[in-house]
mmCIF file with all atom_site columns, C-alpha atoms in Angstrom:
data_model
loop_
_atom_site.group_PDB
_atom_site.id
_atom_site.type_symbol
_atom_site.label_atom_id
_atom_site.label_alt_id
_atom_site.label_comp_id
_atom_site.label_asym_id
_atom_site.label_entity_id
_atom_site.label_seq_id
_atom_site.pdbx_PDB_ins_code
_atom_site.Cartn_x
_atom_site.Cartn_y
_atom_site.Cartn_z
_atom_site.occupancy
_atom_site.B_iso_or_equiv
_atom_site.pdbx_formal_charge
_atom_site.auth_seq_id
_atom_site.auth_comp_id
_atom_site.auth_asym_id
_atom_site.auth_atom_id
_atom_site.pdbx_PDB_model_num
ATOM 1   C CA . MET A 1 1   ? -28.640 20.801  2.256   1.00 0.00 ? 1   MET A CA 1
ATOM 2   C CA . ARG A 1 2   ? -31.300 19.051  0.208   1.00 0.00 ? 2   ARG A CA 1
ATOM 3   C CA . CYS A 1 3   ? -31.314 15.260  0.311   1.00 0.00 ? 3   CYS A CA 1
ATOM 4   C CA . TYR A 1 4   ? -32.848 13.460  -2.637  1.00 0.00 ? 4   TYR A CA 1
ATOM 5   C CA . VAL A 1 5   ? -34.416 10.132  -1.746  1.00 0.00 ? 5   VAL A CA 1
ATOM 6   C CA . ASN A 1 6   ? -35.118 6.983   -3.721  1.00 0.00 ? 6   ASN A CA 1
ATOM 7   C CA . ALA A 1 7   ? -38.789 6.530   -2.936  1.00 0.00 ? 7   ALA A CA 1
ATOM 8   C CA . SER A 1 8   ? -38.732 2.787   -3.535  1.00 0.00 ? 8   SER A CA 1
ATOM 9   C CA . ARG A 1 9   ? -35.818 2.141   -1.206  1.00 0.00 ? 9   ARG A CA 1
ATOM 10  C CA . GLY A 1 10  ? -35.675 5.125   1.105   1.00 0.00 ? 10  GLY A CA 1
ATOM 11  C CA . ARG A 1 11  ? -31.994 5.671   0.360   1.00 0.00 ? 11  ARG A CA 1
ATOM 12  C CA . PRO A 1 12  ? -30.454 9.126   -0.193  1.00 0.00 ? 12  PRO A CA 1
ATOM 13  C CA . LEU A 1 13  ? -29.469 9.954   -3.764  1.00 0.00 ? 13  LEU A CA 1
ATOM 14  C CA . ASP A 1 14  ? -27.797 13.268  -3.041  1.00 0.00 ? 14  ASP A CA 1
ATOM 15  C CA . PRO A 1 15  ? -24.209 12.978  -4.395  1.00 0.00 ? 15  PRO A CA 1
ATOM 16  C CA . GLY A 1 16  ? -22.726 14.554  -1.270  1.00 0.00 ? 16  GLY A CA 1
ATOM 17  C CA . VAL A 1 17  ? -24.451 12.046  0.990   1.00 0.00 ? 17  VAL A CA 1
ATOM 18  C CA . GLN A 1 18  ? -23.442 9.171   -1.276  1.00 0.00 ? 18  GLN A CA 1
ATOM 19  C CA . LYS A 1 19  ? -19.804 10.274  -1.191  1.00 0.00 ? 19  LYS A CA 1
ATOM 20  C CA . GLU A 1 20  ? -19.781 10.728  2.585   1.00 0.00 ? 20  GLU A CA 1
ATOM 21  C CA . ARG A 1 21  ? -21.307 7.310   3.227   1.00 0.00 ? 21  ARG A CA 1
ATOM 22  C CA . LYS A 1 22  ? -18.900 5.577   0.877   1.00 0.00 ? 22  LYS A CA 1
ATOM 23  C CA . ALA A 1 23  ? -15.999 7.297   2.626   1.00 0.00 ? 23  ALA A CA 1
ATOM 24  C CA . ARG A 1 24  ? -17.269 6.117   6.036   1.00 0.00 ? 24  ARG A CA 1
ATOM 25  C CA . LEU A 1 25  ? -17.492 2.522   4.837   1.00 0.00 ? 25  LEU A CA 1
ATOM 26  C CA . ILE A 1 26  ? -14.007 2.655   3.303   1.00 0.00 ? 26  ILE A CA 1
ATOM 27  C CA . GLU A 1 27  ? -12.631 4.090   6.548   1.00 0.00 ? 27  GLU A CA 1
ATOM 28  C CA . ALA A 1 28  ? -14.348 1.295   8.483   1.00 0.00 ? 28  ALA A CA 1
ATOM 29  C CA . ALA A 1 29  ? -12.719 -1.295  6.214   1.00 0.00 ? 29  ALA A CA 1
ATOM 30  C CA . HIS A 1 30  ? -9.340  0.344   6.755   1.00 0.00 ? 30  HIS A CA 1
ATOM 31  C CA . ASN A 1 31  ? -9.737  0.367   10.530  1.00 0.00 ? 31  ASN A CA 1
ATOM 32  C CA . LEU A 1 32  ? -10.814 -3.266  10.750  1.00 0.00 ? 32  LEU A CA 1
ATOM 33  C CA . LEU A 1 33  ? -8.157  -4.506  8.349   1.00 0.00 ? 33  LEU A CA 1
ATOM 34  C CA . ALA A 1 34  ? -5.505  -3.120  10.672  1.00 0.00 ? 34  ALA A CA 1
ATOM 35  C CA . GLU A 1 35  ? -6.741  -5.621  13.285  1.00 0.00 ? 35  GLU A CA 1
ATOM 36  C CA . LYS A 1 36  ? -7.722  -8.757  11.337  1.00 0.00 ? 36  LYS A CA 1
ATOM 37  C CA . SER A 1 37  ? -7.622  -10.340 7.892   1.00 0.00 ? 37  SER A CA 1
ATOM 38  C CA . PHE A 1 38  ? -10.133 -9.662  5.136   1.00 0.00 ? 38  PHE A CA 1
ATOM 39  C CA . ARG A 1 39  ? -11.591 -13.163 5.473   1.00 0.00 ? 39  ARG A CA 1
ATOM 40  C CA . ASN A 1 40  ? -12.246 -12.690 9.198   1.00 0.00 ? 40  ASN A CA 1
ATOM 41  C CA . ILE A 1 41  ? -14.026 -9.343  8.871   1.00 0.00 ? 41  ILE A CA 1
ATOM 42  C CA . THR A 1 42  ? -17.798 -9.658  8.701   1.00 0.00 ? 42  THR A CA 1
ATOM 43  C CA . ILE A 1 43  ? -20.283 -7.404  6.941   1.00 0.00 ? 43  ILE A CA 1
ATOM 44  C CA . ARG A 1 44  ? -21.949 -6.795  10.296  1.00 0.00 ? 44  ARG A CA 1
ATOM 45  C CA . GLU A 1 45  ? -18.645 -5.560  11.764  1.00 0.00 ? 45  GLU A CA 1
ATOM 46  C CA . LEU A 1 46  ? -18.074 -3.243  8.823   1.00 0.00 ? 46  LEU A CA 1
ATOM 47  C CA . ALA A 1 47  ? -21.562 -1.765  9.109   1.00 0.00 ? 47  ALA A CA 1
ATOM 48  C CA . SER A 1 48  ? -21.215 -1.324  12.864  1.00 0.00 ? 48  SER A CA 1
ATOM 49  C CA . GLU A 1 49  ? -17.833 0.382   12.505  1.00 0.00 ? 49  GLU A CA 1
ATOM 50  C CA . ALA A 1 50  ? -19.311 2.777   9.932   1.00 0.00 ? 50  ALA A CA 1
ATOM 51  C CA . GLY A 1 51  ? -22.524 3.346   11.887  1.00 0.00 ? 51  GLY A CA 1
ATOM 52  C CA . MET A 1 52  ? -24.730 2.070   9.067   1.00 0.00 ? 52  MET A CA 1
ATOM 53  C CA . GLN A 1 53  ? -26.966 -0.832  8.153   1.00 0.00 ? 53  GLN A CA 1
ATOM 54  C CA . SER A 1 54  ? -25.334 -3.904  6.601   1.00 0.00 ? 54  SER A CA 1
ATOM 55  C CA . ALA A 1 55  ? -27.337 -3.458  3.392   1.00 0.00 ? 55  ALA A CA 1
ATOM 56  C CA . MET A 1 56  ? -25.426 -0.254  2.631   1.00 0.00 ? 56  MET A CA 1
ATOM 57  C CA . ILE A 1 57  ? -22.302 -2.256  1.766   1.00 0.00 ? 57  ILE A CA 1
ATOM 58  C CA . SER A 1 58  ? -24.089 -4.096  -1.024  1.00 0.00 ? 58  SER A CA 1
ATOM 59  C CA . TYR A 1 59  ? -25.876 -0.923  -2.115  1.00 0.00 ? 59  TYR A CA 1
ATOM 60  C CA . TYR A 1 60  ? -22.705 1.156   -2.516  1.00 0.00 ? 60  TYR A CA 1
ATOM 61  C CA . PHE A 1 61  ? -20.058 -1.463  -3.375  1.00 0.00 ? 61  PHE A CA 1
ATOM 62  C CA . GLY A 1 62  ? -21.897 -4.604  -4.480  1.00 0.00 ? 62  GLY A CA 1
ATOM 63  C CA . SER A 1 63  ? -20.196 -6.835  -1.908  1.00 0.00 ? 63  SER A CA 1
ATOM 64  C CA . LYS A 1 64  ? -17.670 -6.920  0.914   1.00 0.00 ? 64  LYS A CA 1
ATOM 65  C CA . GLU A 1 65  ? -14.980 -7.617  -1.670  1.00 0.00 ? 65  GLU A CA 1
ATOM 66  C CA . GLY A 1 66  ? -16.086 -4.564  -3.659  1.00 0.00 ? 66  GLY A CA 1
ATOM 67  C CA . LEU A 1 67  ? -15.686 -2.403  -0.567  1.00 0.00 ? 67  LEU A CA 1
ATOM 68  C CA . PHE A 1 68  ? -12.145 -3.625  0.024   1.00 0.00 ? 68  PHE A CA 1
ATOM 69  C CA . ILE A 1 69  ? -11.255 -3.106  -3.616  1.00 0.00 ? 69  ILE A CA 1
ATOM 70  C CA . ALA A 1 70  ? -12.422 0.501   -3.220  1.00 0.00 ? 70  ALA A CA 1
ATOM 71  C CA . LEU A 1 71  ? -10.168 0.772   -0.144  1.00 0.00 ? 71  LEU A CA 1
ATOM 72  C CA . LEU A 1 72  ? -7.188  -0.539  -2.127  1.00 0.00 ? 72  LEU A CA 1
ATOM 73  C CA . GLU A 1 73  ? -7.899  1.934   -4.931  1.00 0.00 ? 73  GLU A CA 1
ATOM 74  C CA . ASP A 1 74  ? -7.917  4.828   -2.469  1.00 0.00 ? 74  ASP A CA 1
ATOM 75  C CA . LEU A 1 75  ? -4.692  3.687   -0.792  1.00 0.00 ? 75  LEU A CA 1
ATOM 76  C CA . SER A 1 76  ? -2.976  3.167   -4.125  1.00 0.00 ? 76  SER A CA 1
ATOM 77  C CA . THR A 1 77  ? -3.936  6.655   -5.338  1.00 0.00 ? 77  THR A CA 1
ATOM 78  C CA . GLN A 1 78  ? -2.662  8.260   -2.131  1.00 0.00 ? 78  GLN A CA 1
ATOM 79  C CA . HIS A 1 79  ? 0.583   6.279   -2.133  1.00 0.00 ? 79  HIS A CA 1
ATOM 80  C CA . PHE A 1 80  ? 1.564   6.865   -5.743  1.00 0.00 ? 80  PHE A CA 1
ATOM 81  C CA . THR A 1 81  ? 0.541   10.521  -5.679  1.00 0.00 ? 81  THR A CA 1
ATOM 82  C CA . SER A 1 82  ? 3.040   11.055  -2.849  1.00 0.00 ? 82  SER A CA 1
ATOM 83  C CA . LEU A 1 83  ? 5.709   9.080   -4.739  1.00 0.00 ? 83  LEU A CA 1
ATOM 84  C CA . GLU A 1 84  ? 5.234   11.194  -7.860  1.00 0.00 ? 84  GLU A CA 1
ATOM 85  C CA . TYR A 1 85  ? 5.820   14.265  -5.708  1.00 0.00 ? 85  TYR A CA 1
ATOM 86  C CA . LEU A 1 86  ? 9.020   12.739  -4.292  1.00 0.00 ? 86  LEU A CA 1
ATOM 87  C CA . ALA A 1 87  ? 10.260  12.016  -7.814  1.00 0.00 ? 87  ALA A CA 1
ATOM 88  C CA . GLN A 1 88  ? 10.568  15.771  -8.321  1.00 0.00 ? 88  GLN A CA 1
ATOM 89  C CA . SER A 1 89  ? 12.655  16.349  -5.189  1.00 0.00 ? 89  SER A CA 1
ATOM 90  C CA . GLY A 1 90  ? 16.417  16.888  -4.968  1.00 0.00 ? 90  GLY A CA 1
ATOM 91  C CA . GLU A 1 91  ? 17.116  13.326  -3.765  1.00 0.00 ? 91  GLU A CA 1
ATOM 92  C CA . PRO A 1 92  ? 14.226  11.306  -5.224  1.00 0.00 ? 92  PRO A CA 1
ATOM 93  C CA . LEU A 1 93  ? 15.667  7.835   -4.654  1.00 0.00 ? 93  LEU A CA 1
ATOM 94  C CA . LYS A 1 94  ? 16.547  8.531   -1.032  1.00 0.00 ? 94  LYS A CA 1
ATOM 95  C CA . GLY A 1 95  ? 13.127  10.094  -0.511  1.00 0.00 ? 95  GLY A CA 1
ATOM 96  C CA . PHE A 1 96  ? 11.483  7.045   -2.061  1.00 0.00 ? 96  PHE A CA 1
ATOM 97  C CA . ILE A 1 97  ? 13.334  4.661   0.256   1.00 0.00 ? 97  ILE A CA 1
ATOM 98  C CA . PHE A 1 98  ? 12.535  6.643   3.410   1.00 0.00 ? 98  PHE A CA 1
ATOM 99  C CA . ALA A 1 99  ? 8.872   7.103   2.391   1.00 0.00 ? 99  ALA A CA 1
ATOM 100 C CA . THR A 1 100 ? 8.420   3.422   1.533   1.00 0.00 ? 100 THR A CA 1
ATOM 101 C CA . LEU A 1 101 ? 9.885   2.267   4.835   1.00 0.00 ? 101 LEU A CA 1
ATOM 102 C CA . GLU A 1 102 ? 7.717   4.754   6.718   1.00 0.00 ? 102 GLU A CA 1
ATOM 103 C CA . HIS A 1 103 ? 4.663   3.403   4.893   1.00 0.00 ? 103 HIS A CA 1
ATOM 104 C CA . LEU A 1 104 ? 5.586   -0.178  5.770   1.00 0.00 ? 104 LEU A CA 1
ATOM 105 C CA . LYS A 1 105 ? 6.192   0.804   9.393   1.00 0.00 ? 105 LYS A CA 1
ATOM 106 C CA . THR A 1 106 ? 2.865   2.559   9.889   1.00 0.00 ? 106 THR A CA 1
ATOM 107 C CA . SER A 1 107 ? 0.567   0.395   7.754   1.00 0.00 ? 107 SER A CA 1
ATOM 108 C CA . ARG A 1 108 ? -0.181  -3.225  8.636   1.00 0.00 ? 108 ARG A CA 1
ATOM 109 C CA . ILE A 1 109 ? -2.619  -3.503  5.758   1.00 0.00 ? 109 ILE A CA 1
ATOM 110 C CA . MET A 1 110 ? -0.139  -4.283  2.976   1.00 0.00 ? 110 MET A CA 1
ATOM 111 C CA . GLY A 1 111 ? 1.362   -7.170  4.911   1.00 0.00 ? 111 GLY A CA 1
ATOM 112 C CA . ARG A 1 112 ? -2.060  -8.620  5.667   1.00 0.00 ? 112 ARG A CA 1
ATOM 113 C CA . PHE A 1 113 ? -3.086  -8.555  2.021   1.00 0.00 ? 113 PHE A CA 1
ATOM 114 C CA . LEU A 1 114 ? 0.161   -10.116 0.873   1.00 0.00 ? 114 LEU A CA 1
ATOM 115 C CA . ILE A 1 115 ? 0.157   -12.903 3.444   1.00 0.00 ? 115 ILE A CA 1
ATOM 116 C CA . ASP A 1 116 ? -3.560  -13.626 3.801   1.00 0.00 ? 116 ASP A CA 1
ATOM 117 C CA . ASP A 1 117 ? -5.080  -12.813 0.432   1.00 0.00 ? 117 ASP A CA 1
ATOM 118 C CA . ILE A 1 118 ? -2.265  -13.326 -2.082  1.00 0.00 ? 118 ILE A CA 1
ATOM 119 C CA . VAL A 1 119 ? 0.049   -15.970 -0.664  1.00 0.00 ? 119 VAL A CA 1
ATOM 120 C CA . GLY A 1 120 ? -2.480  -17.624 1.643   1.00 0.00 ? 120 GLY A CA 1
ATOM 121 C CA . GLN A 1 121 ? -5.591  -17.585 -0.538  1.00 0.00 ? 121 GLN A CA 1
ATOM 122 C CA . PRO A 1 122 ? -5.198  -16.148 -4.049  1.00 0.00 ? 122 PRO A CA 1
ATOM 123 C CA . GLY A 1 123 ? -8.351  -14.666 -5.544  1.00 0.00 ? 123 GLY A CA 1
ATOM 124 C CA . PRO A 1 124 ? -9.876  -11.577 -7.209  1.00 0.00 ? 124 PRO A CA 1
ATOM 125 C CA . LEU A 1 125 ? -9.018  -9.292  -4.303  1.00 0.00 ? 125 LEU A CA 1
ATOM 126 C CA . GLY A 1 126 ? -5.391  -10.384 -4.350  1.00 0.00 ? 126 GLY A CA 1
ATOM 127 C CA . GLU A 1 127 ? -5.260  -9.924  -8.112  1.00 0.00 ? 127 GLU A CA 1
ATOM 128 C CA . ARG A 1 128 ? -6.571  -6.373  -7.756  1.00 0.00 ? 128 ARG A CA 1
ATOM 129 C CA . PHE A 1 129 ? -3.964  -5.709  -5.080  1.00 0.00 ? 129 PHE A CA 1
ATOM 130 C CA . ILE A 1 130 ? -1.232  -6.788  -7.517  1.00 0.00 ? 130 ILE A CA 1
ATOM 131 C CA . GLU A 1 131 ? -2.616  -4.435  -10.175 1.00 0.00 ? 131 GLU A CA 1
ATOM 132 C CA . LEU A 1 132 ? -2.822  -1.472  -7.810  1.00 0.00 ? 132 LEU A CA 1
ATOM 133 C CA . PHE A 1 133 ? 0.502   -1.812  -5.977  1.00 0.00 ? 133 PHE A CA 1
ATOM 134 C CA . PRO A 1 134 ? 3.231   -4.141  -7.361  1.00 0.00 ? 134 PRO A CA 1
ATOM 135 C CA . LYS A 1 135 ? 2.372   -3.474  -11.021 1.00 0.00 ? 135 LYS A CA 1
ATOM 136 C CA . ARG A 1 136 ? 2.130   0.265   -10.478 1.00 0.00 ? 136 ARG A CA 1
ATOM 137 C CA . MET A 1 137 ? 5.466   0.110   -8.674  1.00 0.00 ? 137 MET A CA 1
ATOM 138 C CA . ARG A 1 138 ? 6.899   -1.808  -11.636 1.00 0.00 ? 138 ARG A CA 1
ATOM 139 C CA . ALA A 1 139 ? 5.919   1.154   -13.824 1.00 0.00 ? 139 ALA A CA 1
ATOM 140 C CA . PHE A 1 140 ? 7.115   3.844   -11.396 1.00 0.00 ? 140 PHE A CA 1
ATOM 141 C CA . LEU A 1 141 ? 10.422  2.728   -9.886  1.00 0.00 ? 141 LEU A CA 1
ATOM 142 C CA . PRO A 1 142 ? 12.381  1.797   -13.044 1.00 0.00 ? 142 PRO A CA 1
ATOM 143 C CA . LYS A 1 143 ? 11.571  5.285   -14.391 1.00 0.00 ? 143 LYS A CA 1
ATOM 144 C CA . LEU A 1 144 ? 12.970  6.808   -11.214 1.00 0.00 ? 144 LEU A CA 1
ATOM 145 C CA . ILE A 1 145 ? 16.143  4.738   -11.557 1.00 0.00 ? 145 ILE A CA 1
ATOM 146 C CA . THR A 1 146 ? 16.442  5.725   -15.232 1.00 0.00 ? 146 THR A CA 1
ATOM 147 C CA . GLN A 1 147 ? 16.146  9.347   -14.136 1.00 0.00 ? 147 GLN A CA 1
ATOM 148 C CA . GLU A 1 148 ? 19.014  8.831   -11.674 1.00 0.00 ? 148 GLU A CA 1
ATOM 149 C CA . GLN A 1 149 ? 21.079  7.153   -14.422 1.00 0.00 ? 149 GLN A CA 1
ATOM 150 C CA . ALA A 1 150 ? 20.602  10.173  -16.680 1.00 0.00 ? 150 ALA A CA 1
ATOM 151 C CA . LEU A 1 151 ? 21.944  12.390  -13.874 1.00 0.00 ? 151 LEU A CA 1
ATOM 152 C CA . GLY A 1 152 ? 25.029  10.196  -13.474 1.00 0.00 ? 152 GLY A CA 1
ATOM 153 C CA . ARG A 1 153 ? 24.126  8.976   -9.992  1.00 0.00 ? 153 ARG A CA 1
ATOM 154 C CA . ILE A 1 154 ? 23.663  5.324   -10.998 1.00 0.00 ? 154 ILE A CA 1
ATOM 155 C CA . ARG A 1 155 ? 25.632  3.257   -13.495 1.00 0.00 ? 155 ARG A CA 1
ATOM 156 C CA . LYS A 1 156 ? 24.110  3.406   -16.947 1.00 0.00 ? 156 LYS A CA 1
ATOM 157 C CA . ASP A 1 157 ? 24.852  -0.239  -17.728 1.00 0.00 ? 157 ASP A CA 1
ATOM 158 C CA . LEU A 1 158 ? 22.405  -1.498  -15.098 1.00 0.00 ? 158 LEU A CA 1
ATOM 159 C CA . ASN A 1 159 ? 18.996  -2.792  -16.103 1.00 0.00 ? 159 ASN A CA 1
ATOM 160 C CA . PRO A 1 160 ? 16.548  -0.355  -14.404 1.00 0.00 ? 160 PRO A CA 1
ATOM 161 C CA . HIS A 1 161 ? 13.843  -3.024  -14.208 1.00 0.00 ? 161 HIS A CA 1
ATOM 162 C CA . TRP A 1 162 ? 16.087  -5.499  -12.405 1.00 0.00 ? 162 TRP A CA 1
ATOM 163 C CA . ALA A 1 163 ? 17.599  -2.816  -10.184 1.00 0.00 ? 163 ALA A CA 1
ATOM 164 C CA . ALA A 1 164 ? 14.103  -1.692  -9.144  1.00 0.00 ? 164 ALA A CA 1
ATOM 165 C CA . PHE A 1 165 ? 13.087  -5.260  -8.296  1.00 0.00 ? 165 PHE A CA 1
ATOM 166 C CA . SER A 1 166 ? 16.263  -5.723  -6.232  1.00 0.00 ? 166 SER A CA 1
ATOM 167 C CA . LEU A 1 167 ? 15.588  -2.520  -4.313  1.00 0.00 ? 167 LEU A CA 1
ATOM 168 C CA . MET A 1 168 ? 12.001  -3.556  -3.550  1.00 0.00 ? 168 MET A CA 1
ATOM 169 C CA . ASN A 1 169 ? 13.275  -6.851  -2.171  1.00 0.00 ? 169 ASN A CA 1
ATOM 170 C CA . MET A 1 170 ? 15.676  -4.988  0.105   1.00 0.00 ? 170 MET A CA 1
ATOM 171 C CA . LEU A 1 171 ? 12.808  -2.854  1.377   1.00 0.00 ? 171 LEU A CA 1
ATOM 172 C CA . LEU A 1 172 ? 10.099  -5.493  1.760   1.00 0.00 ? 172 LEU A CA 1
ATOM 173 C CA . MET A 1 173 ? 11.922  -8.598  2.940   1.00 0.00 ? 173 MET A CA 1
ATOM 174 C CA . PRO A 1 174 ? 12.629  -7.435  6.521   1.00 0.00 ? 174 PRO A CA 1
ATOM 175 C CA . PHE A 1 175 ? 8.932   -6.683  7.084   1.00 0.00 ? 175 PHE A CA 1
ATOM 176 C CA . PHE A 1 176 ? 7.390   -9.757  5.478   1.00 0.00 ? 176 PHE A CA 1
ATOM 177 C CA . ALA A 1 177 ? 9.923   -12.230 6.870   1.00 0.00 ? 177 ALA A CA 1
ATOM 178 C CA . GLU A 1 178 ? 9.676   -10.984 10.431  1.00 0.00 ? 178 GLU A CA 1
ATOM 179 C CA . PRO A 1 179 ? 10.132  -14.353 12.217  1.00 0.00 ? 179 PRO A CA 1
ATOM 180 C CA . ILE A 1 180 ? 13.322  -15.112 10.265  1.00 0.00 ? 180 ILE A CA 1
ATOM 181 C CA . ARG A 1 181 ? 14.610  -11.577 10.712  1.00 0.00 ? 181 ARG A CA 1
ATOM 182 C CA . GLU A 1 182 ? 14.115  -11.640 14.475  1.00 0.00 ? 182 GLU A CA 1
ATOM 183 C CA . ARG A 1 183 ? 14.852  -15.285 15.343  1.00 0.00 ? 183 ARG A CA 1
ATOM 184 C CA . ALA A 1 184 ? 17.698  -16.005 12.954  1.00 0.00 ? 184 ALA A CA 1
ATOM 185 C CA . TRP A 1 185 ? 19.269  -12.592 12.382  1.00 0.00 ? 185 TRP A CA 1
ATOM 186 C CA . ASP A 1 186 ? 18.447  -10.879 15.685  1.00 0.00 ? 186 ASP A CA 1
ATOM 187 C CA . ILE A 1 187 ? 17.306  -7.718  13.919  1.00 0.00 ? 187 ILE A CA 1
ATOM 188 C CA . SER A 1 188 ? 14.484  -6.134  15.878  1.00 0.00 ? 188 SER A CA 1
ATOM 189 C CA . LYS A 1 189 ? 11.366  -4.265  14.825  1.00 0.00 ? 189 LYS A CA 1
ATOM 190 C CA . GLN A 1 190 ? 12.925  -1.159  16.342  1.00 0.00 ? 190 GLN A CA 1
ATOM 191 C CA . ASP A 1 191 ? 15.953  -1.626  14.101  1.00 0.00 ? 191 ASP A CA 1
ATOM 192 C CA . VAL A 1 192 ? 14.002  -1.757  10.830  1.00 0.00 ? 192 VAL A CA 1
ATOM 193 C CA . ASN A 1 193 ? 11.762  1.118   11.925  1.00 0.00 ? 193 ASN A CA 1
ATOM 194 C CA . SER A 1 194 ? 14.710  3.430   12.561  1.00 0.00 ? 194 SER A CA 1
ATOM 195 C CA . PRO A 1 195 ? 16.085  6.194   10.287  1.00 0.00 ? 195 PRO A CA 1
ATOM 196 C CA . GLN A 1 196 ? 19.424  4.392   10.491  1.00 0.00 ? 196 GLN A CA 1
ATOM 197 C CA . TRP A 1 197 ? 17.911  1.373   8.747   1.00 0.00 ? 197 TRP A CA 1
ATOM 198 C CA . ALA A 1 198 ? 16.495  3.540   5.957   1.00 0.00 ? 198 ALA A CA 1
ATOM 199 C CA . ASP A 1 199 ? 19.900  5.147   5.462   1.00 0.00 ? 199 ASP A CA 1
ATOM 200 C CA . HIS A 1 200 ? 21.509  1.684   5.511   1.00 0.00 ? 200 HIS A CA 1
ATOM 201 C CA . ILE A 1 201 ? 19.261  0.515   2.653   1.00 0.00 ? 201 ILE A CA 1
ATOM 202 C CA . TYR A 1 202 ? 19.985  3.682   0.682   1.00 0.00 ? 202 TYR A CA 1
ATOM 203 C CA . GLN A 1 203 ? 23.744  3.381   1.147   1.00 0.00 ? 203 GLN A CA 1
ATOM 204 C CA . MET A 1 204 ? 23.769  -0.322  0.332   1.00 0.00 ? 204 MET A CA 1
ATOM 205 C CA . PHE A 1 205 ? 21.874  0.278   -2.893  1.00 0.00 ? 205 PHE A CA 1
ATOM 206 C CA . ILE A 1 206 ? 23.756  3.374   -3.999  1.00 0.00 ? 206 ILE A CA 1
ATOM 207 C CA . GLN A 1 207 ? 27.223  2.127   -3.161  1.00 0.00 ? 207 GLN A CA 1
ATOM 208 C CA . GLY A 1 208 ? 26.563  -0.938  -5.240  1.00 0.00 ? 208 GLY A CA 1
ATOM 209 C CA . VAL A 1 209 ? 25.349  1.022   -8.255  1.00 0.00 ? 209 VAL A CA 1
ATOM 210 C CA . GLU A 1 210 ? 27.018  4.437   -8.087  1.00 0.00 ? 210 GLU A CA 1
ATOM 211 C CA . GLU A 1 211 ? 28.905  5.723   -11.131 1.00 0.00 ? 211 GLU A CA 1
#
């Protein structure tokens, strides 16, 4: 494979190489964010994790923040692509609930962004997170609920927007209020990670809104 080089900087210009290096840096950001907050991750750590020089972060993404925005954009695309697929299934709302809980169980990244970079220290990165996840969910989930209303599975008099927000609270609260959940309510991590919990959320929502 030919590799075009910027003579003044000695950096590859071949699109395939550019894409591969960007992907390695995004993967490095993902790996490190699973262990520590955005603010505590250094450019040197990111470069080391990706096996590159620190200057590559600025070259490809402009800044550390730019790299993490690229990570959020990738995660958002993956997440909502899978949700759009579920919307076409036989039980889309149940599939959505199980998939969302599985995502929360396996990914520590969303919680870190919410707690550290939105609640703890609002800024451009947190604002981009809101655009890519909560606002996209605001557009997606009410449509799914409207679809279920048209099929007679959910009461037609309910406000889909409010119902969607209520459902998201049921899904998110146990994960982002872990100390209260465990210390006050004695509901363990194993409990909320179980299929029984996912079915509980589904039944609680449906039985309160069924036709």
